Coordinates of C-alpha atoms in Angstrom, one line a residue:
Chain A
M1 CA -0.4 54.6 14.1
I2 CA -0.5 55.9 17.7
E3 CA -1.4 52.4 19.0
D4 CA 2.0 51.2 17.9
K5 CA 3.7 52.4 21.0
Y6 CA 1.5 50.3 23.2
I7 CA 1.8 47.1 21.3
S8 CA 4.4 44.6 22.7
D9 CA 7.6 44.1 20.8
I10 CA 7.0 40.4 20.4
V11 CA 3.8 41.0 18.5
K12 CA 5.3 43.8 16.5
N13 CA 8.2 41.7 15.4
I14 CA 6.1 38.8 14.1
P15 CA 5.8 39.2 10.3
P16 CA 2.3 39.0 8.9
S17 CA 1.6 35.7 7.1
G18 CA 2.7 35.5 3.5
I19 CA -0.8 34.1 2.7
R20 CA -2.4 37.2 4.2
K21 CA -0.6 39.4 1.8
F22 CA -1.7 37.3 -1.1
F23 CA -5.2 37.1 0.2
D24 CA -5.6 40.9 0.1
L25 CA -4.5 40.8 -3.5
V26 CA -7.0 38.1 -4.4
T27 CA -9.9 39.8 -2.6
N28 CA -9.6 42.7 -5.0
S29 CA -9.9 40.6 -8.1
R30 CA -13.1 39.2 -9.7
D31 CA -14.1 36.0 -11.5
I32 CA -11.3 34.1 -10.0
I33 CA -10.9 30.3 -9.9
S34 CA -9.2 29.6 -6.7
L35 CA -7.1 26.6 -6.0
G36 CA -5.8 28.3 -2.9
V37 CA -7.9 27.0 -0.1
G38 CA -6.7 24.9 2.8
E39 CA -10.0 23.4 3.8
P40 CA -12.3 20.6 2.3
D41 CA -14.9 21.5 -0.3
F42 CA -17.2 19.0 1.3
V43 CA -19.9 20.1 3.7
T44 CA -19.8 18.4 7.1
P45 CA -21.6 15.0 6.7
W46 CA -25.3 15.3 7.6
T47 CA -25.2 12.9 10.6
I48 CA -22.8 15.3 12.3
R49 CA -24.7 18.5 11.4
K50 CA -27.9 16.9 12.6
E51 CA -26.3 16.1 16.0
G52 CA -25.2 19.8 16.2
I53 CA -28.8 20.8 15.6
D54 CA -30.2 18.3 18.1
V55 CA -27.8 19.4 20.8
L56 CA -29.1 23.0 20.4
D57 CA -32.6 21.6 20.3
R58 CA -32.1 19.9 23.7
G59 CA -30.9 23.2 25.1
T60 CA -27.4 21.8 25.8
T61 CA -25.5 25.1 25.8
T62 CA -23.2 24.9 28.8
Y63 CA -19.4 24.7 29.3
T64 CA -17.9 21.3 29.5
S65 CA -15.1 20.1 31.7
N66 CA -11.8 21.7 30.7
L67 CA -10.5 18.5 29.3
G68 CA -13.7 18.1 27.3
L69 CA -16.7 15.7 27.4
F70 CA -15.5 12.3 28.7
E71 CA -17.7 10.5 26.0
L72 CA -15.7 12.4 23.3
R73 CA -12.4 11.6 24.8
K74 CA -13.4 7.9 25.0
A75 CA -14.4 8.1 21.3
I76 CA -11.0 9.6 20.4
S77 CA -9.2 6.9 22.4
F78 CA -11.2 4.3 20.5
F79 CA -10.4 6.1 17.2
L80 CA -6.6 6.3 17.9
K81 CA -6.5 2.6 18.8
N82 CA -8.6 1.6 15.8
H83 CA -6.8 3.7 13.2
Y84 CA -3.2 3.9 14.4
D85 CA -2.9 1.3 17.1
L86 CA -2.2 3.9 19.7
D87 CA -3.1 3.4 23.4
Y88 CA -4.3 6.6 25.2
N89 CA -6.3 6.6 28.4
P90 CA -9.3 8.8 27.9
E91 CA -9.4 9.9 31.5
R92 CA -5.8 11.0 31.8
E93 CA -4.1 11.3 28.4
I94 CA -6.5 13.1 26.0
M95 CA -7.8 16.6 26.0
I96 CA -10.2 18.5 23.6
T97 CA -9.1 21.8 22.1
V98 CA -10.4 24.5 19.9
G99 CA -9.1 23.0 16.7
A100 CA -5.6 21.7 16.2
S101 CA -4.5 25.3 16.1
E102 CA -5.1 25.8 19.8
A103 CA -3.3 22.5 20.3
I104 CA -0.2 23.8 18.6
D105 CA -0.1 26.8 20.9
L106 CA -0.7 24.7 24.1
A107 CA 2.0 22.2 23.3
L108 CA 4.6 25.0 22.7
R109 CA 3.6 27.0 25.7
C110 CA 3.7 24.0 27.9
L111 CA 7.2 23.1 26.8
L112 CA 9.2 26.3 26.1
N113 CA 11.3 28.4 28.4
N114 CA 12.9 31.6 27.1
G115 CA 15.3 30.9 24.3
D116 CA 14.5 27.2 23.9
E117 CA 14.9 26.0 20.4
V118 CA 12.3 24.2 18.4
L119 CA 13.0 22.4 15.2
V120 CA 10.6 23.2 12.4
P121 CA 10.8 21.4 9.1
V122 CA 10.0 23.7 6.2
P123 CA 8.1 24.2 4.0
S124 CA 5.3 23.7 6.5
Y125 CA 2.1 25.2 7.9
V126 CA 2.4 28.9 8.6
S127 CA 1.7 28.9 12.3
Y128 CA 4.6 27.0 13.9
A129 CA 7.3 29.7 13.9
P130 CA 5.0 32.6 15.0
C131 CA 3.6 30.5 17.8
I132 CA 7.1 29.5 18.9
E133 CA 8.1 33.2 18.9
L134 CA 5.0 34.2 20.9
T135 CA 6.2 31.8 23.5
R136 CA 9.6 33.4 23.5
G137 CA 11.1 30.3 22.0
V138 CA 13.4 30.2 18.9
P139 CA 12.3 28.5 15.8
V140 CA 15.1 26.7 14.0
Y141 CA 14.2 25.7 10.4
V142 CA 15.1 22.3 9.1
P143 CA 14.8 22.6 5.3
T144 CA 13.4 19.5 3.6
E145 CA 14.2 18.9 0.0
E146 CA 12.3 17.5 -2.9
K147 CA 15.0 15.0 -3.7
N148 CA 14.4 13.5 -0.2
N149 CA 10.6 13.5 -0.8
F150 CA 10.3 16.5 1.6
I151 CA 10.9 14.4 4.7
I152 CA 13.3 15.0 7.5
T153 CA 16.4 12.8 7.2
P154 CA 18.6 11.9 10.1
A155 CA 21.4 14.1 8.7
D156 CA 19.0 17.1 8.4
L157 CA 18.0 16.6 12.0
K158 CA 21.4 16.2 13.5
S159 CA 22.8 19.2 11.7
K160 CA 20.3 21.5 13.5
I161 CA 20.4 20.1 17.0
T162 CA 22.1 22.3 19.7
N163 CA 22.2 22.0 23.5
K164 CA 19.2 24.4 23.5
T165 CA 17.0 22.2 21.3
K166 CA 14.0 21.1 23.2
A167 CA 11.4 19.9 20.7
L168 CA 10.8 18.9 17.1
I169 CA 7.6 19.7 15.2
L170 CA 6.7 16.8 13.0
P171 CA 4.0 18.0 10.5
Y172 CA 3.2 15.0 8.4
P173 CA 1.2 14.5 6.2
N174 CA 2.5 17.9 5.2
N175 CA 0.8 21.1 4.2
P176 CA 2.0 22.4 1.7
T177 CA 4.1 19.6 0.2
G178 CA 1.8 16.6 0.6
A179 CA 4.7 14.6 1.8
I180 CA 4.2 11.8 4.4
M181 CA 6.7 10.1 6.6
K182 CA 6.4 6.3 6.5
K183 CA 7.3 4.0 9.4
E184 CA 10.8 3.4 8.2
D185 CA 11.4 7.2 7.8
L186 CA 10.2 7.7 11.4
E187 CA 12.4 4.9 12.6
A188 CA 15.4 6.5 11.0
I189 CA 15.1 9.6 13.1
K190 CA 13.8 8.0 16.3
D191 CA 17.2 7.2 17.9
I192 CA 18.4 10.8 17.3
I193 CA 15.3 12.2 19.0
I194 CA 15.8 9.9 22.0
E195 CA 19.6 10.4 22.2
H196 CA 19.1 14.2 22.3
D197 CA 16.1 13.9 24.7
L198 CA 13.7 15.9 22.4
I199 CA 10.0 16.1 22.6
V200 CA 8.1 15.6 19.4
I201 CA 5.0 17.7 18.7
S202 CA 3.4 15.6 16.0
D203 CA 0.8 17.5 14.1
E204 CA -1.2 14.8 12.4
I205 CA -4.2 16.8 11.3
Y206 CA -4.1 15.3 7.8
S207 CA -3.6 11.7 9.0
E208 CA -6.8 10.4 7.5
L209 CA -5.9 11.9 4.1
T210 CA -3.1 9.5 3.3
Y211 CA -3.1 7.8 -0.1
D212 CA -0.2 5.4 0.1
G213 CA -0.8 2.9 2.8
K214 CA -2.0 3.8 6.3
H215 CA -0.8 6.7 8.3
V216 CA 1.8 5.8 11.0
S217 CA 2.1 8.0 14.1
I218 CA 5.6 8.4 15.6
A219 CA 3.9 7.8 19.0
S220 CA 3.4 4.2 17.9
L221 CA 7.1 3.4 17.8
P222 CA 8.6 1.8 21.0
G223 CA 9.9 4.5 23.4
M224 CA 8.2 7.3 21.6
K225 CA 4.8 7.7 23.2
E226 CA 6.3 9.2 26.3
R227 CA 8.1 11.9 24.3
T228 CA 5.3 12.7 21.8
I229 CA 2.6 15.3 22.0
L230 CA 0.2 14.2 19.4
L231 CA -2.1 16.8 17.8
N232 CA -5.1 16.0 15.7
G233 CA -8.6 17.2 15.0
F234 CA -11.8 16.9 13.1
S235 CA -11.4 19.6 10.5
K236 CA -9.8 17.7 7.6
A237 CA -10.9 14.1 8.1
F238 CA -14.6 15.0 8.8
A239 CA -14.8 18.3 6.9
M240 CA -15.5 20.1 10.1
T241 CA -13.2 23.2 9.8
G242 CA -15.8 25.7 11.1
W243 CA -16.6 23.6 14.2
R244 CA -13.2 24.3 15.6
L245 CA -12.7 20.9 17.2
G246 CA -9.2 19.4 17.9
Y247 CA -7.5 17.3 20.4
I248 CA -4.2 16.4 22.1
A249 CA -3.0 12.9 23.1
A250 CA 0.0 12.8 25.4
E251 CA 1.4 11.5 28.7
H252 CA -0.7 12.7 31.7
G253 CA 1.9 15.2 32.9
F254 CA 1.9 17.0 29.6
I255 CA -1.9 17.0 29.5
E256 CA -2.1 18.4 33.0
A257 CA 0.3 21.2 32.1
M258 CA -1.5 22.1 28.9
N259 CA -4.9 21.9 30.6
K260 CA -3.7 24.5 33.1
I261 CA -3.2 26.9 30.2
H262 CA -6.3 25.8 28.4
Q263 CA -8.5 26.3 31.5
Y264 CA -7.4 29.9 32.0
T265 CA -7.4 31.0 28.3
T266 CA -10.1 29.0 26.6
I267 CA -12.1 27.0 29.3
C268 CA -13.3 24.4 26.7
A269 CA -14.2 23.8 23.1
P270 CA -17.9 24.5 22.2
I271 CA -20.2 21.8 23.5
M272 CA -22.2 21.5 20.3
A273 CA -19.0 20.7 18.4
Q274 CA -17.9 18.2 21.0
Y275 CA -21.2 16.2 20.8
A276 CA -21.0 16.4 17.1
G277 CA -17.5 15.0 17.3
I278 CA -18.7 11.9 19.1
K279 CA -21.2 11.2 16.2
A280 CA -18.4 11.8 13.7
I281 CA -16.2 9.1 15.2
Y282 CA -18.8 6.4 15.7
E283 CA -21.0 6.9 12.6
C284 CA -19.0 8.5 9.8
E285 CA -16.3 6.1 8.9
E286 CA -17.9 5.7 5.5
D287 CA -18.0 9.4 4.9
I288 CA -14.3 9.7 5.6
E289 CA -13.6 6.8 3.2
K290 CA -15.6 8.4 0.5
M291 CA -14.0 11.8 0.8
R292 CA -10.5 10.3 0.9
K293 CA -11.3 8.4 -2.3
T294 CA -12.5 11.5 -4.0
Y295 CA -9.4 13.4 -3.0
D296 CA -7.2 10.6 -4.2
Q297 CA -8.9 10.7 -7.7
R298 CA -8.4 14.4 -7.9
R299 CA -4.8 14.1 -6.7
R300 CA -3.9 11.7 -9.6
F301 CA -5.7 14.0 -12.0
I302 CA -4.1 17.3 -11.0
V303 CA -0.6 15.9 -10.7
N304 CA -0.9 14.5 -14.1
G305 CA -2.3 17.8 -15.4
F306 CA 0.6 19.8 -14.1
R307 CA 3.2 17.3 -15.4
E308 CA 1.6 17.3 -18.9
I309 CA 1.7 21.1 -19.0
G310 CA 5.4 20.8 -18.3
F311 CA 5.8 21.4 -14.6
D312 CA 8.1 19.2 -12.4
C313 CA 5.6 18.0 -9.8
F314 CA 6.5 16.0 -6.7
E315 CA 4.0 13.3 -6.1
P316 CA 2.1 14.0 -2.9
K317 CA 1.1 11.1 -0.7
G318 CA -1.1 12.9 1.8
A319 CA -3.2 16.0 2.6
F320 CA -4.9 17.8 -0.4
Y321 CA -2.2 19.9 -2.0
I322 CA 0.3 19.5 -4.7
F323 CA 3.6 21.5 -4.6
P324 CA 4.8 21.8 -8.2
S325 CA 8.2 23.4 -8.9
I326 CA 8.2 26.6 -10.9
K327 CA 11.9 27.0 -10.9
K328 CA 12.4 26.6 -14.6
T329 CA 10.2 29.6 -15.3
G330 CA 12.8 31.8 -13.7
L331 CA 10.1 33.6 -11.7
T332 CA 9.9 33.8 -7.9
S333 CA 6.9 32.2 -6.3
Q334 CA 5.4 35.6 -5.6
E335 CA 5.9 36.8 -9.2
F336 CA 4.5 33.6 -10.6
C337 CA 1.4 33.7 -8.4
E338 CA 0.7 37.4 -9.0
R339 CA 1.0 37.0 -12.7
L340 CA -1.1 33.9 -12.8
L341 CA -3.7 35.8 -10.8
K342 CA -3.6 38.9 -13.0
E343 CA -3.3 37.2 -16.4
E344 CA -5.5 34.1 -16.0
K345 CA -7.4 34.8 -12.8
I346 CA -6.2 31.7 -11.0
A347 CA -5.4 31.9 -7.3
V348 CA -2.7 29.6 -5.9
V349 CA -0.4 30.2 -2.9
P350 CA 3.3 31.2 -3.3
G351 CA 5.5 28.5 -1.8
D352 CA 7.6 31.0 0.2
A353 CA 4.6 31.6 2.4
F354 CA 5.4 28.2 4.0
G355 CA 8.9 29.2 5.1
P356 CA 12.4 29.2 3.7
G357 CA 12.9 26.6 0.9
G358 CA 9.4 27.2 -0.4
D359 CA 10.4 29.7 -3.0
G360 CA 10.4 28.2 -6.4
Y361 CA 7.2 26.3 -5.6
I362 CA 3.5 27.0 -5.5
R363 CA 0.9 25.3 -3.4
V364 CA -2.1 24.2 -5.3
S365 CA -5.1 22.8 -3.4
Y366 CA -7.2 20.0 -4.9
A367 CA -10.1 20.5 -2.5
Y368 CA -12.1 21.3 -5.6
S369 CA -14.2 19.2 -8.0
I370 CA -12.6 17.6 -11.0
D371 CA -14.6 19.9 -13.2
K372 CA -13.2 23.0 -11.6
I373 CA -9.7 21.6 -11.6
M374 CA -10.1 20.9 -15.3
K375 CA -11.1 24.5 -16.0
A376 CA -8.2 25.8 -13.9
L377 CA -5.7 23.5 -15.7
E378 CA -6.8 25.0 -19.1
R379 CA -5.9 28.5 -17.9
I380 CA -2.7 27.4 -16.2
E381 CA -1.6 25.7 -19.4
R382 CA -2.3 28.9 -21.4
F383 CA -0.2 30.8 -18.9
A384 CA 2.6 28.3 -18.9
K385 CA 2.9 28.6 -22.7
K386 CA 3.7 32.2 -22.3
I387 CA 6.4 31.8 -19.7
F388 CA 8.1 28.4 -20.4
Chain B
M1 CA -15.9 -0.2 -4.0
S2 CA -14.7 -1.7 -7.3
K3 CA -12.9 0.1 -10.0
K4 CA -15.9 -0.8 -12.2
M5 CA -18.1 1.2 -9.8
D6 CA -15.6 4.1 -9.9
I7 CA -15.8 4.3 -13.7
I8 CA -19.6 4.2 -13.6
E9 CA -19.8 7.0 -11.1
L10 CA -17.2 9.1 -13.0
L11 CA -19.2 8.7 -16.2
H12 CA -22.4 9.3 -14.5
E13 CA -21.0 12.6 -13.2
N14 CA -19.4 13.6 -16.5
S15 CA -19.9 11.5 -19.6
R16 CA -17.4 13.6 -21.6
L17 CA -14.4 12.2 -19.6
T18 CA -12.1 10.5 -22.0
D19 CA -10.7 7.0 -21.5
K20 CA -7.4 8.7 -20.8
Q21 CA -8.8 11.0 -18.2
I22 CA -10.6 8.1 -16.5
S23 CA -7.4 6.1 -16.5
I24 CA -5.5 8.9 -14.8
I25 CA -8.2 9.4 -12.2
T26 CA -8.7 5.8 -11.3
G27 CA -5.0 4.7 -11.7
L28 CA -6.0 2.0 -14.2
S29 CA -4.4 1.7 -17.6
E30 CA -6.2 3.1 -20.6
D31 CA -6.7 -0.4 -22.0
E32 CA -8.3 -1.6 -18.8
V33 CA -10.6 1.4 -18.8
K34 CA -11.6 0.7 -22.4
D35 CA -12.3 -3.0 -21.6
I36 CA -14.4 -2.2 -18.5
I37 CA -16.5 0.4 -20.4
K38 CA -17.0 -2.0 -23.3
N39 CA -18.2 -4.7 -20.9
L40 CA -20.5 -2.3 -19.2
E41 CA -22.0 -1.3 -22.5
E42 CA -22.5 -4.9 -23.5
E43 CA -24.1 -5.7 -20.2
K44 CA -26.4 -2.7 -20.8
V45 CA -25.3 -1.1 -17.5
L46 CA -24.2 1.9 -19.5
L47 CA -27.1 2.7 -21.8
K48 CA -26.5 6.1 -23.2
Y49 CA -24.1 9.1 -22.7
S50 CA -26.4 12.1 -22.3
T51 CA -26.2 15.7 -21.2
L52 CA -28.3 17.5 -18.7
V53 CA -29.7 20.5 -20.5
N54 CA -31.5 23.5 -19.0
W55 CA -33.9 23.9 -21.9
E56 CA -35.3 27.1 -20.5
K57 CA -32.1 28.8 -21.6
T58 CA -32.4 27.6 -25.1
E59 CA -34.6 28.6 -28.0
R60 CA -36.4 25.3 -27.9
E61 CA -39.7 25.5 -26.2
V62 CA -40.3 22.6 -23.9
V63 CA -43.0 21.7 -21.5
R64 CA -42.8 18.7 -19.3
A65 CA -45.5 17.1 -17.2
L66 CA -45.6 14.3 -14.7
I67 CA -48.7 12.1 -15.1
D68 CA -50.0 9.8 -12.4
V69 CA -51.6 6.8 -14.1
R70 CA -53.8 4.2 -12.4
I71 CA -54.1 1.0 -14.3
T72 CA -55.5 -2.5 -14.0
P73 CA -52.8 -5.1 -13.9
Q74 CA -53.2 -7.7 -16.6
Q75 CA -53.4 -11.5 -16.1
G76 CA -49.9 -13.0 -16.1
Q77 CA -48.2 -9.7 -17.0
G78 CA -48.9 -7.5 -14.1
F79 CA -48.1 -3.8 -14.9
N80 CA -45.3 -4.5 -17.4
A81 CA -47.4 -4.8 -20.6
I82 CA -49.2 -1.5 -20.2
A83 CA -46.0 0.2 -18.9
E84 CA -44.1 -0.8 -22.0
R85 CA -47.0 0.1 -24.3
I86 CA -47.1 3.6 -22.8
G87 CA -43.3 3.8 -23.1
Q88 CA -43.5 3.3 -26.9
Y89 CA -44.6 6.9 -27.5
E90 CA -41.9 9.3 -28.4
E91 CA -43.4 12.0 -26.2
V92 CA -43.0 9.8 -23.1
K93 CA -39.5 10.4 -21.5
S94 CA -39.8 8.1 -18.6
V95 CA -42.2 5.5 -17.1
S96 CA -41.8 4.1 -13.6
L97 CA -43.9 1.8 -11.5
I98 CA -44.3 3.4 -8.1
S99 CA -45.8 2.7 -4.7
G100 CA -48.7 4.7 -3.2
G101 CA -52.0 6.0 -4.5
Y102 CA -51.4 5.3 -8.2
D103 CA -49.4 2.9 -10.3
L104 CA -47.3 4.5 -13.0
S105 CA -45.5 7.9 -13.0
V106 CA -45.1 9.0 -16.6
E107 CA -43.0 12.0 -17.7
V108 CA -44.2 13.5 -20.9
E109 CA -42.6 16.2 -23.1
G110 CA -44.3 18.5 -25.5
K111 CA -44.0 21.9 -27.0
T112 CA -47.0 23.4 -25.3
M113 CA -49.3 22.5 -22.4
K114 CA -52.1 22.0 -25.0
E115 CA -50.0 19.5 -26.9
I116 CA -49.5 17.5 -23.7
A117 CA -53.1 17.7 -22.8
I118 CA -54.1 16.4 -26.2
F119 CA -51.6 13.6 -25.9
V120 CA -53.0 12.5 -22.6
A121 CA -56.6 12.7 -23.8
E122 CA -56.2 11.0 -27.1
R123 CA -53.3 8.6 -26.6
L124 CA -52.7 7.8 -23.0
A125 CA -56.2 7.8 -21.4
P126 CA -57.9 5.6 -24.0
I127 CA -55.4 2.7 -23.6
D128 CA -57.1 -0.5 -22.4
G129 CA -56.5 -1.0 -18.7
V130 CA -55.8 2.7 -17.9
L131 CA -58.3 3.7 -15.2
S132 CA -57.4 7.3 -14.7
T133 CA -54.8 10.0 -15.3
T134 CA -53.8 13.1 -13.4
T135 CA -51.5 15.6 -15.1
H136 CA -49.1 17.8 -13.2
F137 CA -47.2 20.3 -15.4
I138 CA -43.7 21.0 -14.3
L139 CA -43.4 24.8 -13.7
K140 CA -39.8 25.2 -12.6
R141 CA -36.9 22.8 -12.1
Y142 CA -34.7 23.4 -9.1
K143 CA -32.5 20.4 -9.2
Q144 CA -32.1 17.3 -11.4
D145 CA -29.7 14.4 -11.2
G146 CA -27.9 16.1 -8.4
V147 CA -27.4 19.4 -10.3
F148 CA -29.0 22.7 -9.3
F149 CA -30.7 24.6 -12.1
T150 CA -30.9 27.7 -10.0
D151 CA -27.7 29.0 -8.5
G152 CA -27.6 26.5 -5.7
P153 CA -25.4 26.5 -2.7
E154 CA -22.3 28.7 -3.1
D155 CA -18.7 27.9 -2.2
N156 CA -18.5 29.9 1.0
R157 CA -14.8 29.3 1.7
L158 CA -12.4 32.2 1.7
V159 CA -10.5 32.4 -1.6
V160 CA -7.1 31.8 0.0
T161 CA -6.5 30.1 3.4
P162 CA -3.4 28.5 5.0

C-alpha cells in the first residue's frame, strides 16, 4: 500500500485490536447467536430519548461550553455525591467528554511525557495500551490472576513500579473479568500509590453495575481525591452507548489541562446528549435499578450454566461479562472461539484480546435475554462435550 | 421489589422455567421457590401456566373479535352479574369492564367470522340487560403480552464489540 510510507511510525506500530480480527471472522458467518457484545441490550429509557427529541424540537443545536453544560455538571456532582459519597465542584472539577473513551485519551495525554510508564492491569479493556502508546508513554502490564479474584494486589503493584512510573489505570468493575475492587482491596494499595507519588486513572464506567454491595471509588479514600482522575459515563448505567456521553471528575488543575486538549480536538460533547444526560440523572434511578437487577439475574444464570457444563468459571461481581477458563480444553482462546463459531455458531470473544494473561479464557457477555442465553448454553454444552 | 414479585415476573415471562432455574436466577433455594409458588397458586395469584401461540402459523383456523357491549347495571349487582354470565360461554376468552362509551369489552373466539356473528346474534345480544353490541374482528395481531408477532425491533448491535 503506497499510503504506508506516509503513515506515522507510532500508528503503524500499534497492533489492530484482537477483537477486530475476530469481528471480521464473525461478520462472514450467518445465523449466529452472539454473546460477544460489550453494550447493553436495553434501549435507552424513554424519558431520556424523549428529552433528546425535545431538544431537537426546540432547535437547540449549538456547541456548549468546552467543559459542558453547567446543569449537567451539577447533575453529575449530585450523582457522584449521592452514589459514591464523592465531593466534586461542578464549576471547577467536572468536565463532559465524548464517552469515557475520550476521557481515557484526555487523562493520558494530560499526564504523560515521552517514556513515562503507566501501569495497566490485565486482562482489561482494549484501549488503554494503544492510547498510552499514542501519547508516547509506555504501558506496563500488571497481570492479575484468577486466584486473587483478578484484582491488583500490593505485591503485583510494587513489582512493576520503577522511577518512570507515573500513573496507574484502575479499571474496576472490570471488562472482561467482571472483577471488582472492594474498599479493603483499594485501601491495601493506597499507601503504595501515595508513597510512589502515582496518579490513578480510575475508569469506573461500570460502577452502577455492581452486584455485591455498592461500588466504592478510590477517590473516596482519604488522600486519594487529589491524585485520582475519575472517568465515568452514561453508556452502561443508562444504556446510552450511542449517545457518546462521558465525564471526568478530578482536581481543578487536571481538569484545566485536559480541557485544553478537549477544546482544540473535540470542542464539546453533542448538546442533545448533554441535555438527555441531565434527565437521566434526575429521573431514571428506577430504570438503572431495574436494569441492574435484570443483569444480576442473568449473571447468576449464566455462571451456573457454564459451571454445570463443566467450565471453571470465576464469579463476576460487576459489569456484564463472565470470564470462564477454557484451560482444561487444551485449546488456545483463539482456537476455542473460532471452533465454537464454526461448529456451533456462537460468538464469544477470545480472552487474549484483553491483554497478556487473557489467553486460556473467553469473555462471554450477558447483555442478552435469559431466553437467548439458554439457547446459547445448549449449543455451548454440545460443543463442550466434543472437546472435554 | 420482593423475591415473590421476581418469581411472578419470571414465570409471567416464561412459564416453562423450572424451579431449579428460578432458584438459580433469583438466588433463592429450590425449596423456597417451591414454597413461594405453591402459596401463589393457593392465593390464586398464579392462575394458569399458558403459552402465547401465533395461531396463524398453525393449521387451526381461528378468528377472534372484540365486542363492545353496553349493558344496564342491575340492582345491587352492578355490572358483575351480566359480566359473569357472559363469561360462562366457552367462546368468550375474556371479559373486562371498561371506562368510556360502552361497558364491557368481550373477546370472542370462533372458527369463522360467521360463527362469531351467530354467537353474538343468538347468545350474547339476547341476554337480559344487554343494550347493544358492536363487533370488531381482529384482522392482524402485531403484539400481545409484550411479544411481537411480526418481526419486531431487531438487535442492532454489532455482533462483537469491545
